[in-house]
Coordinates of C-alpha atoms in Angstrom, one line a residue:
X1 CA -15.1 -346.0 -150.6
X2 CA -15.2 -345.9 -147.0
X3 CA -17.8 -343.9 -144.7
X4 CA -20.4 -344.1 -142.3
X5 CA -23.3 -344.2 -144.5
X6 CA -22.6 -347.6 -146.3
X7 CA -22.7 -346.1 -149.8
X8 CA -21.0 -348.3 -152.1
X9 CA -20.4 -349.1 -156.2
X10 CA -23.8 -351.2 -156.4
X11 CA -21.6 -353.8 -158.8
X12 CA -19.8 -354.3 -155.6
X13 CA -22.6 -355.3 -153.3
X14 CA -22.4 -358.5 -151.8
X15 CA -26.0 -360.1 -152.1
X16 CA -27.9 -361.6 -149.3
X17 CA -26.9 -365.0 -149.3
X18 CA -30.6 -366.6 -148.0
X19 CA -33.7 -366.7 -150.1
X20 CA -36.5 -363.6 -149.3
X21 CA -38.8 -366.6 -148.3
X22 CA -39.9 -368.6 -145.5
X23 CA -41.7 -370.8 -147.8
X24 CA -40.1 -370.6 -151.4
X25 CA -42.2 -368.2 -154.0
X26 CA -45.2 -368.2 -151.5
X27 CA -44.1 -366.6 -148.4
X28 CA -42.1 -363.9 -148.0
X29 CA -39.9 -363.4 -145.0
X30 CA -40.6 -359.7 -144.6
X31 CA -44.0 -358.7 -145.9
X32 CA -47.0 -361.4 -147.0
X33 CA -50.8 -360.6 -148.0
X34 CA -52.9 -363.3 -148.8
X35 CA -56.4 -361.7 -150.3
X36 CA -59.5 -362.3 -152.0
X37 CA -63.4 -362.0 -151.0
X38 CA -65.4 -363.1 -148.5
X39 CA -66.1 -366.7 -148.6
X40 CA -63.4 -367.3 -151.0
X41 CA -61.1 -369.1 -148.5
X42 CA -58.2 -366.8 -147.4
X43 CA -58.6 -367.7 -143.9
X44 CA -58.2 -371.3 -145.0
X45 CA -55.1 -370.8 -147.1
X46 CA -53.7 -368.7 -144.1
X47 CA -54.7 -370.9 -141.7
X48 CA -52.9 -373.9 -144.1
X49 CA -49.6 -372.0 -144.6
X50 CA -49.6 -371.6 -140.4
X51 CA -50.0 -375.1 -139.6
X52 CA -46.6 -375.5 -142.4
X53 CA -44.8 -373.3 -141.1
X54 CA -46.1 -374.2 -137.5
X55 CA -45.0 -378.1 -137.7
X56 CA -42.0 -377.8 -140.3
X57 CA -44.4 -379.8 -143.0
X58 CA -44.1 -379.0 -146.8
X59 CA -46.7 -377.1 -148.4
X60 CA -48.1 -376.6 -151.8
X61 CA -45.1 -378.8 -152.7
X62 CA -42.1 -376.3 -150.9
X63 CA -40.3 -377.9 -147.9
X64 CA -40.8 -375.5 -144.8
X65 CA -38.9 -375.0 -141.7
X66 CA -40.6 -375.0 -138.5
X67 CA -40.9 -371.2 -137.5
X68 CA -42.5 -370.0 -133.9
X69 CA -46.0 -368.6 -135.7
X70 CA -48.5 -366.8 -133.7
X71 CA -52.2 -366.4 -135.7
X72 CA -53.2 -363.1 -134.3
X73 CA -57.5 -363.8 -134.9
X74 CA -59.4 -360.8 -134.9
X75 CA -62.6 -361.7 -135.6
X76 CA -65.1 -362.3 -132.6
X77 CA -65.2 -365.8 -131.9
X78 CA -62.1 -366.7 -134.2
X79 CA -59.8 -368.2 -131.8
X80 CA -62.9 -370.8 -130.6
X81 CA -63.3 -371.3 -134.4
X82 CA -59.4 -371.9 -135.7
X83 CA -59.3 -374.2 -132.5
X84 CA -61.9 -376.6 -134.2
X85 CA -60.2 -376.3 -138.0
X86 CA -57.1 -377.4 -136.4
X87 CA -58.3 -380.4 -134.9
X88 CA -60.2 -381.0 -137.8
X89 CA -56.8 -380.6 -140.1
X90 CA -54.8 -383.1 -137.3
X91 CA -53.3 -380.4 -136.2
X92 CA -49.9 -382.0 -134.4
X93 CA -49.4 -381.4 -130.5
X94 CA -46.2 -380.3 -130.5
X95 CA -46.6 -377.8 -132.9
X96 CA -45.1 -374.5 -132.8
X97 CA -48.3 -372.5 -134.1
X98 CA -50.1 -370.2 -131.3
X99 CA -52.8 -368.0 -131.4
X100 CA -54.0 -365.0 -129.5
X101 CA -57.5 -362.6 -130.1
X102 CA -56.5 -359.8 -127.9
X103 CA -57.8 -356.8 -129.4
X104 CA -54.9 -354.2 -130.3
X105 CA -55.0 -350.9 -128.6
X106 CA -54.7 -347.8 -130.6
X107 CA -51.7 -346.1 -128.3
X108 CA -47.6 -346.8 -128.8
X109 CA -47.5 -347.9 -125.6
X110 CA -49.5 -351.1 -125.9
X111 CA -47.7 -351.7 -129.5
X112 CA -44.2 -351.6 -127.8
X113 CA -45.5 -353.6 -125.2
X114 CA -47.2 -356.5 -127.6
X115 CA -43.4 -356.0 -129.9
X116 CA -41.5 -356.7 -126.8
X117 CA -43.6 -359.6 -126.2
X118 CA -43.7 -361.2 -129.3
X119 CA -39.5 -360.4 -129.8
X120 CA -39.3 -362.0 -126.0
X121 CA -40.9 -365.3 -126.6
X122 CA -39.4 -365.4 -130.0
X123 CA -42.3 -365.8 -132.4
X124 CA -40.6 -365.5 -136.0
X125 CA -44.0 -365.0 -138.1
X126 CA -47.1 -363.0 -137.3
X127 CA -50.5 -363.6 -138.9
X128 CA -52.5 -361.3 -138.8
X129 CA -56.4 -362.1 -139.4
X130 CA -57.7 -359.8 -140.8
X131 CA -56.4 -356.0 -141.3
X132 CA -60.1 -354.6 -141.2
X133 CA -60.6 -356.0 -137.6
X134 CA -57.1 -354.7 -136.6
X135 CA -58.2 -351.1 -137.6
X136 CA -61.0 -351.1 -135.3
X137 CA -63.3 -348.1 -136.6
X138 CA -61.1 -347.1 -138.5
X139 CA -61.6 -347.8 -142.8
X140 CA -59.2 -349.1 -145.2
X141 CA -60.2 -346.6 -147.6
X142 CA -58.6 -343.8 -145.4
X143 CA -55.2 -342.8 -145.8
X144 CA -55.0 -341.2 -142.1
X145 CA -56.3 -344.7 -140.8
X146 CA -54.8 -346.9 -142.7
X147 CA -50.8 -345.9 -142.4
X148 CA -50.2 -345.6 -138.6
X149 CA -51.6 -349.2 -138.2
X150 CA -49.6 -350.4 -141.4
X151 CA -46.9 -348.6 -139.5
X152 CA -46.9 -350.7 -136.5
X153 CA -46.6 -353.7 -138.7
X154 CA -43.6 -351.9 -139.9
X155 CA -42.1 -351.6 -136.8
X156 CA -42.4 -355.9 -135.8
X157 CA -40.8 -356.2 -139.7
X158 CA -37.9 -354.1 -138.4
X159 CA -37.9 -357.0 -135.4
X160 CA -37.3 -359.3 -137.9
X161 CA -40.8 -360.5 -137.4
X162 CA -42.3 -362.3 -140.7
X163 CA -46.1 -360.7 -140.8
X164 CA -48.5 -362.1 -143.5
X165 CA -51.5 -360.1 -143.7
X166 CA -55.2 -361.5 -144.9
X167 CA -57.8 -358.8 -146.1
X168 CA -60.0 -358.5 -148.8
X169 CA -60.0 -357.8 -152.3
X170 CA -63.0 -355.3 -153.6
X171 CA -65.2 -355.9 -156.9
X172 CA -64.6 -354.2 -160.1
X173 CA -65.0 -350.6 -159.3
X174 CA -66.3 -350.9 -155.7
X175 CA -65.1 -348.0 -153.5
X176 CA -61.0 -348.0 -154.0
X177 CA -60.2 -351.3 -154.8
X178 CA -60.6 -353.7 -158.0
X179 CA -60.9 -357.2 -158.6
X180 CA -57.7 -358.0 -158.7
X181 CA -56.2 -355.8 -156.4
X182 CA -56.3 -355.4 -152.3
X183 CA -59.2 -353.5 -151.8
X184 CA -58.4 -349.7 -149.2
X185 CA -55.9 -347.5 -150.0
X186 CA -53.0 -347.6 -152.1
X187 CA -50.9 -347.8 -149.6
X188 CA -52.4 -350.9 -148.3
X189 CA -50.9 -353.2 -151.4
X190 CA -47.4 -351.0 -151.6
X191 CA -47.0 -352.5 -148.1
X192 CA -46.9 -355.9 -149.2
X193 CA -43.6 -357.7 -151.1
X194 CA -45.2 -361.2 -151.7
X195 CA -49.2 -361.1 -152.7
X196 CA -51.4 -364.1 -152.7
X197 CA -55.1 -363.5 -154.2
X198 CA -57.6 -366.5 -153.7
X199 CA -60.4 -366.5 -156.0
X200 CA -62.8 -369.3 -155.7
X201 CA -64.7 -371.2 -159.0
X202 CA -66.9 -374.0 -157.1
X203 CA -64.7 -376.5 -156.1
X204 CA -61.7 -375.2 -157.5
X205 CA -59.7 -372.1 -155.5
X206 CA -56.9 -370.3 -157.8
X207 CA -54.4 -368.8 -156.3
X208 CA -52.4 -365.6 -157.7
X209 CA -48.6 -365.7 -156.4
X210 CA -47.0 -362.4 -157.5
X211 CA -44.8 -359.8 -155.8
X212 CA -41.1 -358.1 -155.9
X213 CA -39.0 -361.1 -156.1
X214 CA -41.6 -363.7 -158.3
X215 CA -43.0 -364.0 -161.5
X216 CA -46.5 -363.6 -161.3
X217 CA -48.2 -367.4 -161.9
X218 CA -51.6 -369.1 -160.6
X219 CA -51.7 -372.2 -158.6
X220 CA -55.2 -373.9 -158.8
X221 CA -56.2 -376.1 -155.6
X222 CA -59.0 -377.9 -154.0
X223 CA -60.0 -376.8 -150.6
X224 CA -61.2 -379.4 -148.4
X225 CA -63.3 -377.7 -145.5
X226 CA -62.4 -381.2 -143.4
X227 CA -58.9 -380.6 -143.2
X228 CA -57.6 -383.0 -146.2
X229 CA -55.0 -382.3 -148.3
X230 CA -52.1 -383.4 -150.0
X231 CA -49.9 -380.7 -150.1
X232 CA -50.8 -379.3 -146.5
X233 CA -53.9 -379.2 -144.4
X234 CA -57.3 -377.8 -146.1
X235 CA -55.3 -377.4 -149.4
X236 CA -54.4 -379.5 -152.6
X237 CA -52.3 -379.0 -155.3
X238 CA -54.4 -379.4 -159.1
X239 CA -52.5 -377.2 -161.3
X240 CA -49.7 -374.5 -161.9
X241 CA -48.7 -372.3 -164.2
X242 CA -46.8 -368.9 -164.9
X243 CA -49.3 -366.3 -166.4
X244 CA -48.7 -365.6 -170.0
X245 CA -47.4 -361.6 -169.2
X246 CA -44.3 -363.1 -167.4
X247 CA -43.2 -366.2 -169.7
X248 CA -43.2 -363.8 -172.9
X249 CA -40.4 -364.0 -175.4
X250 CA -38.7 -360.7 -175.7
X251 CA -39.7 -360.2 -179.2
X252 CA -43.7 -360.5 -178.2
X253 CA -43.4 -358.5 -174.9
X254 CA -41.5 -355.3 -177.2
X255 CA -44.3 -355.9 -179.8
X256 CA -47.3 -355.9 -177.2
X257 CA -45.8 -352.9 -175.7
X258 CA -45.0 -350.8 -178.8
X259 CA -49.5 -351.7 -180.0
X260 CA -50.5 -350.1 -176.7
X261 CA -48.3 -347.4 -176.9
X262 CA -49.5 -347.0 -180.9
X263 CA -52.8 -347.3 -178.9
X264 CA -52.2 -344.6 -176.7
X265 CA -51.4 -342.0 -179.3
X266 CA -54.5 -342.6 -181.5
X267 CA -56.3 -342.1 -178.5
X268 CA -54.5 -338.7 -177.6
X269 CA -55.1 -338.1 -181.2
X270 CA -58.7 -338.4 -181.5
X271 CA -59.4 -336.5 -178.2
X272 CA -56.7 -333.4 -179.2
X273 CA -54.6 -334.3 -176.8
X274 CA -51.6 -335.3 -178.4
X275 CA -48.3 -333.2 -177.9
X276 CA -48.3 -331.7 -181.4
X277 CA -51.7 -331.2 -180.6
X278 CA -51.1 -329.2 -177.3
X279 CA -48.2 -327.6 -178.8
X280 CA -49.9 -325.9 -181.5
X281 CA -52.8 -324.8 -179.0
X282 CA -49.8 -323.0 -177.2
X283 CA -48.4 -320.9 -179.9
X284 CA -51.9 -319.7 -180.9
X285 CA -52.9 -316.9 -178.6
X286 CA -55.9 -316.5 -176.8
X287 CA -58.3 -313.8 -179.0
X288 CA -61.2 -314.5 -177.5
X289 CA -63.2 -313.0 -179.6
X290 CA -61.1 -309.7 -180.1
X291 CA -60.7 -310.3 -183.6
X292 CA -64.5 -310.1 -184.3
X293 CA -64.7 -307.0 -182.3
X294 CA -61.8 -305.5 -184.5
X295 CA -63.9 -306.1 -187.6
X296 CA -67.1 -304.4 -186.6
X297 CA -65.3 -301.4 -185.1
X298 CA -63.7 -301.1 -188.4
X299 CA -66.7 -301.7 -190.9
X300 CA -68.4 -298.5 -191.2
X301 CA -64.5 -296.7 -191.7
X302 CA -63.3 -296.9 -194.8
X303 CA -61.0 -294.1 -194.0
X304 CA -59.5 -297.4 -191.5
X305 CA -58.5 -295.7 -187.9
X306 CA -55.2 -295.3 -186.1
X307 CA -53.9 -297.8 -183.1
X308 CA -54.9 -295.5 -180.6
X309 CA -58.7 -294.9 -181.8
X310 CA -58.5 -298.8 -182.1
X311 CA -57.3 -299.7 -179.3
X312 CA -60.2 -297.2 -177.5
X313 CA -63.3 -298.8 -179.7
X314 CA -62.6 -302.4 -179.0
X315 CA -62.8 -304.0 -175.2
X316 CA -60.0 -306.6 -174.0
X317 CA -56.0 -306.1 -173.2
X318 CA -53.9 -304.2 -175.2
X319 CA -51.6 -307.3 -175.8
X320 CA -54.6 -309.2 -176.8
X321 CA -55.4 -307.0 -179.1
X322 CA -52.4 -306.5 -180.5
X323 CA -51.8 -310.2 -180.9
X324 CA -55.4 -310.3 -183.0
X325 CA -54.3 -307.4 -184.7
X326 CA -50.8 -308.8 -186.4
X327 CA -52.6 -312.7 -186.6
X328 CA -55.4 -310.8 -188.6
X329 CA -52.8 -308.6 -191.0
X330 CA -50.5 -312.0 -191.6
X331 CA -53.8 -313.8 -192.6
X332 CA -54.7 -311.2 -194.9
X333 CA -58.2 -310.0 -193.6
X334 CA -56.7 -306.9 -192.3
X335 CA -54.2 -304.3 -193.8
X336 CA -51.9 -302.0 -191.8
X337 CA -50.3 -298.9 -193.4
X338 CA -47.8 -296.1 -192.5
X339 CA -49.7 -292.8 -192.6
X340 CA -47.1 -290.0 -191.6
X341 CA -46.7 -290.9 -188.0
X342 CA -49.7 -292.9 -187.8
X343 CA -50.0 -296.5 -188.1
X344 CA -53.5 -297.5 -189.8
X345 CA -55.5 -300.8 -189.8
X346 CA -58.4 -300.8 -192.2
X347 CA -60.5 -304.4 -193.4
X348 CA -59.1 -306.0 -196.5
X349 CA -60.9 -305.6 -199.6

């Protein structure tokens, strides 16, 4: 099949032949956001990962190639500050990370401007400290603020800029995030590909990898605020493992899913919301009291009455009534009788 929209049999698609990463499992070569709270290190793991990818030096035990990376640092009196981290790290001389803290206008001009910059100098990965500070007044909890900005990322992505993206992660409950998820909007984490969420226990930092083209695992590290490390500047590799969701046997992950969907019904169950439940709600119709209002129009007439004188004594929709009328004859508490050309309803006996 030949034609202009590149529509083809999917079992025929050649696949990309290079790996979505710039640094294998941790960095994504299209879309990275490295997370967590404040104080928890983020800036530090970002920070690490630039100075890899900056001087070509593994990191948490991948090999890297030297990319042009510019750390975009957004917070007042960041640039001053990464300046003194990298010397403290060794940063080397000829390395290939820059950095900038001009503040980001909020018109397309100045985006294409800064895009035809950053494609003209031929920086390959952005990092971007931190999205709060690159909304300005805007909040991550607003979808009207949020998107345009996440859409100018978009745009450098279709560049072929790299962006990795360092924000924070909320507490349990607080505003629109949770505590294991980016905090703002959801379009904020369905932005990302590759996810990186630091959580710090004292001296130990874990690190949740997870994302579209990785099982999700946790690294554990030591952070060394003087710039030590073993498996790249600030950072040192303890432990790693793949979480226990992602290294099931088939057999447990059926079995796990079929008790939570057991689960699910006893819960619909006990709150009458199951869909036998619903379904018998439907067929009943709405009386609303019609069938009450039927018997005490009916209880001082022995003699019963037509439809007509019925329908006149009790209040409500003819339909309605009608309904309550037949539901009442089937269950037996009213009888309904041909009298010439009159049909009439009298209470049962």
């Amino acid at each position: 099949m030949t034609n202009p929209f590149g529509i083809q049999r999917l079992s025929e698609v050649t696949p990309a032949s290079e790996t979505p990463f710039l640094i294998e499992g941790l960095i994504h070569r299209t879309a990275t956001m490295i997370y967590g709270r404040p104080k928890a290190g983020k800036s530090f793991v970002a920070l690490s990962a630039a100075m890899a990818l900056g001087e070509g030096t593994p990191w948490l035990g991948q090999d890297v190639e030297p990319l042009n990376t510019l750390l975009w640092a957004l917070d007042p009196g960041q640039e001053d500050e990464t300046y003194q981290r990298f010397n403290t790290a060794q940063g080397k001389a000829d390395s290939r990370l820059f950095i900038t803290d001009v503040r980001p206008e909020d018109s397309d001009e100045w985006w294409s401007e800064f895009s035809d910059v950053l494609v003209s100098t031929g920086v390959e990965v952005l990092i971007v400290d931190n999205l709060s500070a690159l909304l300005g007044r805007g909040s991550y909890n607003n979808d009207a603020d949020v998107r345009p900005a996440l859409g100018r990322l978009q745009a450098l992505l279709d560049e072929g800029i790299a962006i990795v993206l360092v924000h924070h992660s909320g507490k349990f409950n607080e505003e629109q995030g949770s505590g294991k998820s980016p905090m703002g909007s959801t379009a904020i984490e369905a932005w990302g590909r590759q996810f990186i969420q630091v959580t710090d226990d004292q001296e130990l930092r874990v690190l949740r990898v997870y994302g579209n083209n990785t099982p999700e695992r946790e690294l554990g590290i030591a952070l060394n605020f003087n710039g030590e490390g073993d498996h790249g500047a600030f950072v040192t590799l303890v432990g790693e493992e793949e979480t226990v969701a992602m290294t099931a046997e088939h057999e447990e992950l059926v079995a796990r899913a079929k008790a939570r969907w057991d689960g699910r019904k006893d819960r619909q169950k006990k709150q009458g919301r199951s869909p036998q439940q619903k379904a018998g709600k439907a067929s009943e119709p709405r009386q609303n009291g019609i069938p009450e209002r039927i018997r005490e129009a009916l209880k001082d007439k022995p003699e019963g009455m037509g439809w007509n004188e019925l329908d006149k004594a009790v209040t409500g929709s003819s339909g309605a009534k009608s309904k309550a009328a037949n539901s009442m004859v089937e269950a037996g508490s009213l009888t309904r009788t041909k009298e010439g050309n009159r049909t009439v309803y009298r209470l049962a006996s």
